[in-house]
Amino acid sequence: MKFPIFRVHSNRKHYYKIHSDRSFTEVQLIGKKAFIHEINAQTYFEILRIQEMIELNHGYQESAEKDFEKILNEKT
């Protein structure tokens, strides 16, 4: 699989840039603010979450780099 890949949660409040099968950046939208989280998976739960994003399970949907960058630039 070629990284980075981009995902958005179906609620459109969480945007993801997946760097590898062990790390990702999340932009979380709360109201008019955006919070950026850098995650380096170290627990089984975190690794499983990345796999769910990659496989488009549990509400994760495909997204594009331009969508991620737009949210990042508008909200921060």
Short mmCIF file of C-alpha atoms in Angstrom, two decimals:
data_model
loop_
_atom_site.label_atom_id
_atom_site.label_comp_id
_atom_site.label_asym_id
_atom_site.label_seq_id
_atom_site.Cartn_x
_atom_site.Cartn_y
_atom_site.Cartn_z
CA MET A 1 0.00 0.00 0.00
CA LYS A 2 1.24 3.45 -0.89
CA PHE A 3 1.12 6.11 1.81
CA PRO A 4 -0.09 8.68 2.64
CA ILE A 5 -3.76 7.85 2.29
CA PHE A 6 -6.64 10.06 3.35
CA ARG A 7 -9.84 9.26 5.18
CA VAL A 8 -12.78 11.13 6.66
CA HIS A 9 -15.27 9.85 9.20
CA SER A 10 -18.88 9.80 8.00
CA ASN A 11 -19.79 12.56 10.47
CA ARG A 12 -17.34 14.90 8.66
CA LYS A 13 -15.79 15.97 11.97
CA HIS A 14 -12.61 13.88 11.75
CA TYR A 15 -10.17 14.01 8.84
CA TYR A 16 -7.15 11.72 8.65
CA LYS A 17 -3.83 11.57 6.87
CA ILE A 18 -2.44 8.08 7.33
CA HIS A 19 1.35 8.10 7.05
CA SER A 20 1.92 4.37 7.60
CA ASP A 21 0.26 1.36 9.22
CA ARG A 22 1.49 2.77 12.54
CA SER A 23 1.01 6.56 12.33
CA PHE A 24 -1.51 9.17 11.26
CA THR A 25 -2.52 12.80 11.67
CA GLU A 26 -6.09 13.61 12.69
CA VAL A 27 -7.84 16.96 12.33
CA GLN A 28 -10.77 16.93 14.73
CA LEU A 29 -13.44 19.60 14.27
CA ILE A 30 -15.27 20.78 17.38
CA GLY A 31 -17.53 23.73 16.77
CA LYS A 32 -15.47 26.34 14.92
CA LYS A 33 -12.15 25.02 16.18
CA ALA A 34 -9.84 22.35 14.84
CA PHE A 35 -7.56 20.19 16.94
CA ILE A 36 -4.63 18.37 15.38
CA HIS A 37 -3.48 15.06 16.82
CA GLU A 38 -0.33 13.20 15.76
CA ILE A 39 -0.71 9.51 16.58
CA ASN A 40 2.09 6.94 16.61
CA ALA A 41 0.38 3.64 17.33
CA GLN A 42 1.87 1.70 20.20
CA THR A 43 -1.09 -0.24 21.51
CA TYR A 44 -3.16 -2.91 19.84
CA PHE A 45 -6.21 -0.60 19.91
CA GLU A 46 -4.36 2.14 18.01
CA ILE A 47 -3.00 -0.32 15.41
CA LEU A 48 -6.50 -1.77 14.95
CA ARG A 49 -7.96 1.72 14.49
CA ILE A 50 -5.52 2.45 11.68
CA GLN A 51 -6.42 -0.84 9.99
CA GLU A 52 -10.12 0.05 10.24
CA MET A 53 -9.43 3.41 8.58
CA ILE A 54 -7.41 1.80 5.80
CA GLU A 55 -10.10 -0.85 5.18
CA LEU A 56 -12.95 1.71 5.31
CA ASN A 57 -14.71 0.06 8.26
CA HIS A 58 -16.83 1.66 11.01
CA GLY A 59 -17.81 4.86 9.22
CA TYR A 60 -14.47 5.71 7.61
CA GLN A 61 -14.69 6.91 4.03
CA GLU A 62 -12.19 7.70 1.31
CA SER A 63 -11.02 11.26 1.11
CA ALA A 64 -8.51 13.25 -0.91
CA GLU A 65 -5.39 15.16 0.06
CA LYS A 66 -7.01 18.41 -1.09
CA ASP A 67 -9.92 17.89 1.36
CA PHE A 68 -7.53 17.25 4.25
CA GLU A 69 -5.38 20.28 3.38
CA LYS A 70 -8.44 22.51 2.95
CA ILE A 71 -9.77 21.65 6.43
CA LEU A 72 -6.31 21.99 7.93
CA ASN A 73 -5.74 25.42 6.36
CA GLU A 74 -9.24 26.81 7.02
CA LYS A 75 -9.53 25.79 10.65
CA THR A 76 -6.02 26.30 12.02
#
